[in-house]
Amino acid sequence: MAVGLNHYLILAAFIFSLGILCMTIKRNAIGILIGVELVLNAANINLIAFSKFTDGGVAPAGQLAAVFVILIAAAEAAIAIAIFMNFYNSFQTVDVDRGDELRG
Amino acid sequence: MEYHNTLAIAVLIPLVSFTILALFGHRIGKPFAGYVATAAIGLSCVLATQVLVGWVSADDEVRRQLIDNAYESRVTWADFGVDAIQVHVKLDSLTVLMFFMVTFVSFWIHFFSLGYMEGHSDEVDGTSKYHRFFAYLSLFCFSMLGLVVSSSLLFLFIFWELVGLCSYLLIGFYFDKKFASNAAMKAFIVNRVGDVGFLLGVMLVFLHLGTFDLDQAAARFATQFHNGTGLFASDFTLFGYGLATLMGIGLFCGAMGKSAQFPLHVWLPDAMAGPTPVSALIHAATMVAAGVSLVARIFRLLTPEAQMFIAVIGCITLTITALIAIVQTDIKKVLAYSTLSQLGYMIFGMGVGAWVAALFHLMTHAFFKALLFLGSGQVIEGCHHEQDIRKMGGLRRKMPVTCWTFFIGVLAIAGFGIPTLHFGLGGYFSKDEILAVAYERAFNWPPTIEGESDAGHAASNAPSPSTESADATMAASQVRLISHPETPVARGAILADATGASTTEHEEHAGPTGTEQKLRIAAAMPVLPAWMYWLPIIIAYVTPFYMMRCWWLTFCGKPRDEHVYEHAHENWKMWLPLVVLAGGTIFCSFFVFRNLIHDAAGVLADATAVVAIDGEAASIAEAGDGAMMTLSHGPGRSPHDALTWQVGFAWVIGMFIAWLIYKDGLALAERIKRACGPVPRWLEQKLYFDHIYDNVFVVGTVSIVAPIANAIDKFIVDGAANATAFVTRVSAFFTGRQLDMPVRKGDIGLVDWIVNAIAKLTMLLGSWIRRPQSGRIRTYIALTAGTAAVALLCVLFSDVIVAVCEQIKAGFNQLLAGDSVVAAQSATRLGD
Amino acid sequence: MDNLLETLAFYIMAGFAAGSAVGVVVSTNIIRTAVFLLGTLGSVAGLYFLLDANLIAAIQLIVYAGGTLILIIFGVMLTSKSPWVRFDATRGQIIVACLVAAMMFAGLCTLLLPGEWSGGPVLEQSPRVKDVGEALLTDYLVPFEVASVLLLVVMIGAAYLARPEK
């Protein structure tokens, strides 16, 4: 069976769900960041796959969107790591459950 | 260089100045920050003058080429599928003229500010905000110029809001003073009310006309008229107004806010809390003019009904504010109310179709009102911040230049002119032209055809307004009374005569059917009610009165307060602008400006509202390729002749009465005031508008919203606790008598048990409710993702869910039906 | 044959990506998680090659695998007293989270599978690196420049946020 768009979409959906799962169950702040990266990768797979299989003449649009996603992911990772270091300085840990000062 | 580029640069120069001042203003320091802003607007003014001169000397062909070039240079600003938003400099006579007017007046206001801020405190909150003042002025100029050159409603709206922001910043310049910050907020909030309407109007335009571009929108609007599609296909009506009319009224709401029209006029007098140059800038040249120029721009999107609405609003505004102006004692407040009244005239002019006259009045008003405001600024500054005209008097010996330039302003606003000689100042021509058109609309309507034999026939066949049906109303909305674009020959006759030199050269060669149709439509147009003609006429007498009163009390007579008198002085940096603006006031009375506006009126060829120019007899003429109607007068006659005995000498009478009353000080005025009973007090209280708004909106809001907020607080936040208390109380009522009897010592009674149980329940509830608010990021992620997933599933399986619901409902119904069948069966069995 | 190879390559890489992603979630050690992430990122880059998105694949490898992942590892090293520190979620949390993820997956599959994605004709030739680059510097120049400003802001912001407290 030839590989079509749907194969990629299912893979992306799977990785996306795992990213959500990762964000939810990791108590390590960096684990949450890794989950976010998975989600972004899943989105990128979709973008590229759509760009390949159903590109209505606007050739590189999907690929360009992916470029910007990667770029923003990198920026987000840098900022997130900086925030985690501040968090670590305040709480002496990266366990996000310890940072619950906003609880109701 | 192409003119649109020149104008674009001239718009951007103040922005550069603003950027410089905002970033480095505090380093540039006190006098030089002002020089930067003044130089920037001066440069803009030079460019604008160059464009104006070039434009006036260009002939029609060159102008058309320039306009085309401006249009060709448009830029796509945003493209979102439906319609690309394209921007270009809107170049036409109106733009050129407005641009010149704004830059010129602004430049002299900047210049005046240099002198004004020398003597005024620039310290706010302990530090010098001198640079900030000029930065705001620059930003204001940028926004205003942007507004003038905007070709699209979207950009119009953006600059509109920028102007509003700047006025807020400038009025509240002394923000450490409570009244100034309050006035700023009032101006801002009242303007928001109007802007909501404006925004709705813009949305309707985009929704039904599919574009933000003014020209395109107008063209589509006209097409929809004739085809009865789009806006006009909609049978949506509210209070008898169609959607198209509501769109026009919505757009006009913006103008109502900015131009401070009734009932949104309340902010403008309070805006006097800002520094005086700001008052001049906002109330003379720019911001209030924005409203009128907006109406001019959207004129082609108005239906006759919307136009009538505008006329009514303008008429009310010009009347009540002029009456209030009579009793004001603060020199700036007098000017503020006179501004309101004059704005009312302009809006009224737009409403009756005097497009050209209203804009001409805007131009002349900009000059003489800037002059008056700056003059009052000089007086206030010279008199050591005294603003009460009752304490002034006799200042003409101390401030001769201010006195006589101010007097020129007073003459201009009073409508000084000599009928039949076509000699006078700006206000004379512009105001009288508005009134002349109103006269035609009130008494000479519908128009008859000029020089065509079958005119009477067509007119007599026209349905009369009283018998108009729904069909006729539809036709009424198609009236097209168009001003007649000038021929180059006519434009050459600049300065020639007061009537506009354009009235007899009609080329009449259009098909009779078109004319007939238009006549029929015109006949179905509503006649202007007589009171809407007489009120402006009466106010034309009141205007000279209160202006003369203000001038006389300030500059003539005997000094009433020695301290103020002793202190009075002039400063060249402040009176030089006065002299220039006085020159401008006289200069702009000539017809170079009016002719340019008249030229701009050519675009109104497909207008659906009534457009009229100065006129003696209403008539219809066909000119050029666009079939047009024009209110025109016969050769050799002018509107001022027509109205000579009604308003021609209003300025003499008004000023003379003021002189009679105030020539010996305030004593006689006091007696008259006492004789008038409560009326002066009503006027002094500004007809209680502020009180009404305070009571209706502020108190009303508080009394309506406060209980709601309170209720939310009480019943939802404290709900558990209150419910507990209630249950406890109820149970206590019973148990207190019967159950609260501990059998043994140490045993708790039932009441206590219930109370404790309820307390525990409450705690449980509370801990349950607060659990989602854990402050833990993972919980939030899980909740967000879970909600998204559930929402997604709900959307995807909506069919299933609906089907299940239907099934349940059907089952339930069946159950009920079955019950009733069973019941019926049992009933019949019983019956047996 | 070509088709078969392609299919095979897809299944291998997709399987590797999905497996690594599962590993990311399942592993409790943060270093191992990071390594599994590297596996996912790398195999996704392989998928990009399959999809003729050569530039994106290269960027994926360079920026993600080479940059972001290193950043993450550094973050781990700077914020852990010991790389073997574990904080695990409770069983209940894991169950709820799995439920949410399963719902999400189910929803996405239902949404995507029956989709008729005919956005237009499939291009004869996939865009080459040259095309992407040209588009980036012509039609997409403004976002490109904005992105560069964003990166500058991020650089300064991250340095500011992470500076030692005085």
XYZ file of N, CA and C in Angstrom, chain B residues 57-196:
420
model
N -2.453 75.944 -9.765
C -2.056 76.388 -11.088
C -2.214 75.291 -12.141
N -2.483 74.053 -11.697
C -2.635 72.983 -12.672
C -4.028 73.031 -13.291
N -4.121 72.563 -14.525
C -5.460 72.512 -15.115
C -6.052 71.120 -14.908
N -7.249 70.948 -15.352
C -7.995 69.719 -15.064
C -7.248 68.477 -15.516
N -6.659 68.572 -16.706
C -5.993 67.411 -17.271
C -4.835 66.964 -16.374
N -4.047 67.971 -15.966
C -2.893 67.674 -15.115
C -3.366 67.101 -13.791
N -4.417 67.679 -13.250
C -4.925 67.186 -11.969
C -5.375 65.745 -12.083
N -6.082 65.449 -13.161
C -6.567 64.088 -13.313
C -5.374 63.124 -13.390
N -4.345 63.582 -14.107
C -3.145 62.766 -14.216
C -2.523 62.533 -12.842
N -2.470 63.596 -12.044
C -1.879 63.486 -10.711
C -2.683 62.532 -9.839
N -4.000 62.654 -9.938
C -4.854 61.771 -9.139
C -4.649 60.330 -9.559
N -4.566 60.119 -10.875
C -4.320 58.766 -11.371
C -3.002 58.231 -10.848
N -1.979 59.085 -10.892
C -0.672 58.650 -10.399
C -0.747 58.251 -8.940
N -1.465 59.061 -8.174
C -1.597 58.756 -6.745
C -2.280 57.411 -6.567
N -3.282 57.174 -7.430
C -4.006 55.918 -7.306
C -3.134 54.747 -7.734
N -2.337 54.993 -8.792
C -1.480 53.922 -9.284
C -0.442 53.506 -8.248
N -0.061 54.429 -7.413
C 1.013 54.141 -6.453
C 0.502 53.438 -5.212
N -0.688 52.855 -5.306
C -1.242 52.256 -4.098
C -0.463 51.006 -3.703
N -0.516 50.740 -2.429
C 0.237 49.635 -1.858
C -0.755 48.676 -1.227
N -0.500 47.390 -1.396
C -1.349 46.425 -0.698
C -0.877 46.312 0.740
N -1.756 46.661 1.626
C -1.365 46.685 3.030
C -1.604 45.330 3.666
N -2.738 44.741 3.346
C -3.028 43.414 3.871
C -3.905 42.720 2.843
N -3.750 41.422 2.764
C -4.481 40.663 1.763
C -5.050 39.456 2.457
N -6.342 39.451 2.670
C -6.885 38.272 3.341
C -8.010 37.639 2.536
N -7.709 37.433 1.276
C -8.605 36.602 0.498
C -9.778 37.359 -0.076
N -10.675 37.843 0.789
C -11.882 38.493 0.289
C -11.512 39.745 -0.497
N -10.702 40.552 0.120
C -10.372 41.817 -0.510
C -9.043 42.292 0.045
N -8.181 42.675 -0.871
C -6.918 43.223 -0.411
C -7.150 44.659 0.044
N -6.611 44.988 1.196
C -6.729 46.368 1.669
C -5.594 47.146 1.059
N -5.967 48.073 0.204
C -4.939 48.838 -0.481
C -4.937 50.265 0.023
N -3.754 50.800 0.089
C -3.599 52.139 0.632
C -2.980 53.026 -0.429
N -3.492 54.210 -0.536
C -2.787 55.202 -1.328
C -3.153 56.570 -0.794
N -2.372 57.531 -1.179
C -2.667 58.894 -0.759
C -3.865 59.370 -1.547
N -4.895 59.764 -0.844
C -6.080 60.252 -1.537
C -5.822 61.684 -1.950
N -5.653 61.843 -3.231
C -5.287 63.164 -3.728
C -6.480 63.760 -4.457
N -7.003 64.828 -3.912
C -7.970 65.626 -4.658
C -7.936 67.037 -4.071
N -8.781 67.871 -4.562
C -8.722 69.266 -4.124
C -8.945 69.390 -2.620
N -9.865 68.570 -2.135
C -10.170 68.644 -0.709
C -8.949 68.271 0.123
N -8.275 67.194 -0.280
C -7.076 66.777 0.448
C -6.036 67.891 0.456
N -5.770 68.417 -0.725
C -4.745 69.449 -0.841
C -5.077 70.622 0.068
N -6.322 70.992 0.029
C -6.734 72.163 0.787
C -6.700 71.906 2.290
N -7.276 70.769 2.689
C -7.277 70.427 4.111
C -5.850 70.303 4.616
N -5.021 69.717 3.781
C -3.637 69.500 4.185
C -2.956 70.838 4.444
N -3.164 71.739 3.515
C -2.564 73.057 3.697
C -3.117 73.717 4.956
N -4.408 73.651 5.107
C -5.033 74.310 6.254
C -4.486 73.740 7.563
N -4.435 72.416 7.659
C -3.984 71.798 8.905
C -2.528 72.148 9.188
N -1.668 72.017 8.173
C -0.255 72.288 8.440
C -0.025 73.756 8.768
N -0.706 74.628 8.035
C -0.498 76.055 8.260
C -0.915 76.454 9.671
N -2.133 76.100 10.020
C -2.618 76.480 11.348
C -1.785 75.793 12.429
N -1.465 74.525 12.211
C -0.684 73.809 13.212
C 0.685 74.452 13.403
N 1.284 74.862 12.293
C 2.598 75.471 12.427
C 2.534 76.701 13.320
N 1.549 77.541 13.098
C 1.486 78.761 13.907
C 1.077 78.460 15.334
N 0.335 77.398 15.517
C 0.022 76.998 16.896
C 1.288 76.496 17.588
N 2.107 75.765 16.860
C 3.394 75.332 17.428
C 4.223 76.547 17.815
N 4.264 77.498 16.896
C 5.057 78.693 17.139
C 4.567 79.419 18.393
N 3.248 79.528 18.478
C 2.646 80.163 19.641
C 2.993 79.386 20.906
N 2.986 78.051 20.788
C 3.269 77.223 21.961
C 4.661 77.504 22.517
N 5.597 77.819 21.617
C 6.946 78.124 22.095
C 6.893 79.257 23.114
N 6.144 80.307 22.733
C 6.013 81.436 23.656
C 5.175 81.087 24.862
N 4.118 80.339 24.609
C 3.190 80.021 25.695
C 3.856 79.174 26.761
N 4.633 78.193 26.328
C 5.253 77.303 27.302
C 6.419 77.967 28.030
N 6.941 79.067 27.451
C 7.970 79.811 28.173
C 7.434 80.289 29.511
N 6.224 80.824 29.454
C 5.666 81.417 30.662
C 4.857 80.449 31.491
N 4.527 79.295 30.887
C 3.676 78.376 31.617
C 4.518 77.302 32.291
N 3.967 76.780 33.320
C 4.650 75.684 33.979
C 4.646 74.467 33.061
N 5.800 73.872 32.875
C 5.818 72.623 32.129
C 6.110 71.481 33.072
N 6.012 71.765 34.351
C 6.297 70.705 35.310
C 5.031 69.956 35.658
N 5.057 68.676 35.421
C 3.959 67.835 35.829
C 4.557 66.746 36.689
N 3.971 66.561 37.833
C 4.463 65.511 38.711
C 5.932 65.731 39.103
N 6.320 66.981 39.142
C 7.647 67.265 39.656
C 8.749 67.322 38.632
N 8.518 66.790 37.404
C 9.575 66.865 36.407
C 9.061 67.607 35.181
N 9.999 68.125 34.410
C 9.621 68.897 33.242
C 9.093 67.983 32.157
N 7.918 68.316 31.643
C 7.329 67.521 30.568
C 7.272 68.333 29.283
N 8.172 69.304 29.186
C 8.173 70.207 28.039
C 8.281 69.429 26.730
N 9.254 68.522 26.657
C 9.449 67.760 25.427
C 8.251 66.888 25.136
N 7.620 66.411 26.197
C 6.476 65.541 26.015
C 5.323 66.304 25.357
N 5.162 67.552 25.756
C 4.117 68.384 25.159
C 4.305 68.479 23.647
N 5.539 68.774 23.243
C 5.765 68.934 21.813
C 5.750 67.595 21.092
N 6.137 66.542 21.801
C 6.035 65.220 21.182
C 4.575 64.907 20.881
N 3.689 65.205 21.821
C 2.262 64.970 21.601
C 1.754 65.808 20.439
N 2.190 67.075 20.405
C 1.737 67.934 19.310
C 2.147 67.324 17.975
N 3.382 66.821 17.903
C 3.851 66.224 16.654
C 3.027 65.001 16.297
N 2.779 64.164 17.289
C 1.990 62.965 17.025
C 0.594 63.341 16.556
N 0.074 64.375 17.172
C -1.264 64.839 16.793
C -1.269 65.280 15.336
N -0.250 66.044 14.959
C -0.194 66.522 13.573
C -0.085 65.345 12.619
N 0.751 64.380 12.973
C 0.887 63.189 12.126
C -0.458 62.502 11.954
N -1.175 62.274 13.058
C -2.441 61.556 12.955
C -3.429 62.333 12.114
N -3.449 63.636 12.346
C -4.430 64.452 11.632
C -4.130 64.473 10.139
N -2.850 64.601 9.797
C -2.498 64.620 8.378
C -2.773 63.254 7.754
N -2.495 62.209 8.521
C -2.817 60.877 8.029
C -4.296 60.730 7.756
N -5.086 61.287 8.644
C -6.540 61.251 8.473
C -6.947 61.942 7.182
N -6.280 63.062 6.905
C -6.657 63.841 5.720
C -6.361 63.068 4.444
N -5.223 62.351 4.407
C -4.851 61.696 3.153
C -5.348 60.254 3.064
N -6.078 59.778 4.067
C -6.518 58.383 4.044
C -7.494 58.144 2.907
N -7.241 57.066 2.194
C -8.153 56.743 1.099
C -9.097 55.625 1.490
N -8.808 54.980 2.610
C -9.648 53.847 2.962
C -10.234 54.059 4.345
N -11.430 53.523 4.512
C -12.132 53.705 5.780
C -11.355 53.108 6.930
N -10.644 52.027 6.639
C -9.891 51.381 7.713
C -8.801 52.314 8.229
N -8.085 52.941 7.292
C -7.041 53.849 7.725
C -7.625 55.102 8.357
N -8.747 55.500 7.811
C -9.459 56.617 8.417
C -9.727 56.303 9.876
N -10.146 55.078 10.123
C -10.469 54.692 11.497
C -9.209 54.645 12.362
N -8.129 54.130 11.796
C -6.893 54.039 12.577
C -6.427 55.435 12.986
N -6.360 56.328 12.010
C -5.905 57.675 12.343
C -6.904 58.387 13.235
N -8.149 58.051 13.027
C -9.222 58.604 13.856
C -8.945 58.306 15.329
N -8.625 57.040 15.587
C -8.355 56.651 16.970
C -7.063 57.281 17.476
N -6.082 57.417 16.570
C -4.832 58.068 16.972
C -5.091 59.505 17.386
N -5.917 60.187 16.607
C -6.262 61.558 16.944
C -6.931 61.600 18.313
N -7.831 60.640 18.529
C -8.509 60.599 19.821
C -7.522 60.405 20.962
N -6.571 59.516 20.740
C -5.564 59.267 21.770
C -4.767 60.538 22.050
N -4.363 61.225 20.979
C -3.566 62.436 21.166
C -4.362 63.486 21.906
N -5.630 63.617 21.582
C -6.414 64.629 22.280
C -6.509 64.265 23.758
N -6.632 62.977 24.031
C -6.645 62.541 25.427
C -5.344 62.926 26.126
N -4.236 62.646 25.453
C -2.943 62.946 26.066
C -2.766 64.445 26.279
N -3.214 65.227 25.305
C -2.976 66.665 25.386
C -3.908 67.345 26.375
N -5.172 66.935 26.368
C -6.093 67.546 27.337
C -5.614 67.229 28.746
N -5.149 66.001 28.917
C -4.688 65.604 30.239
C -3.214 65.888 30.448
N -2.705 66.918 29.766
C -1.271 67.175 29.891
C -0.882 67.443 31.338
N -1.684 68.258 32.023
C -1.405 68.483 33.459
C -2.102 67.379 34.239
N -1.623 66.148 34.069
C -2.401 65.033 34.595
C -2.356 64.943 36.103
N -1.487 65.737 36.729
C -1.510 65.698 38.188
C -2.630 66.569 38.743
N -3.276 67.325 37.855
C -4.450 68.077 38.296
C -5.691 67.245 38.011
N -6.502 67.133 39.021
C -7.644 66.227 38.920
C -8.575 66.617 37.767
N -8.869 67.934 37.645
C -9.857 68.322 36.631
C -9.338 68.052 35.224
N -8.013 68.178 35.048
C -7.461 67.930 33.716
C -7.558 66.458 33.360
N -7.205 65.596 34.297
C -7.261 64.169 33.966
C -8.714 63.726 33.801
N -9.609 64.333 34.584
C -11.019 63.998 34.400
C -11.524 64.432 33.032
N -11.135 65.665 32.641
C -11.588 66.163 31.341
C -11.057 65.284 30.223
N -9.806 64.842 30.379
C -9.224 63.982 29.354
C -10.014 62.690 29.244
N -10.343 62.129 30.397
C -11.098 60.877 30.368
C -12.477 61.084 29.773
N -13.061 62.226 30.114
C -14.399 62.501 29.581
C -14.354 62.571 28.060
N -13.359 63.317 27.558
C -13.233 63.438 26.105
C -13.056 62.064 25.481
N -12.217 61.266 26.097
C -11.910 59.958 25.532
C -13.141 59.059 25.519
N -13.836 59.053 26.644
C -14.963 58.125 26.759
C -16.114 58.556 25.862
N -16.391 59.864 25.853
C -17.485 60.332 24.999
C -17.170 60.028 23.542
N -15.902 60.176 23.184
C -15.524 59.866 21.810
C -15.672 58.390 21.504
N -15.417 57.561 22.528
C -15.597 56.124 22.295
C -17.034 55.817 21.932
N -17.965 56.524 22.587
C -19.375 56.273 22.292
C -19.632 56.478 20.808
N -19.103 57.601 20.294
C -19.283 57.843 18.869
C -18.550 56.817 18.024
N -17.373 56.419 18.490
C -16.557 55.526 17.686
C -17.182 54.149 17.541
N -17.956 53.759 18.541
C -18.642 52.468 18.415
C -19.549 52.515 17.195
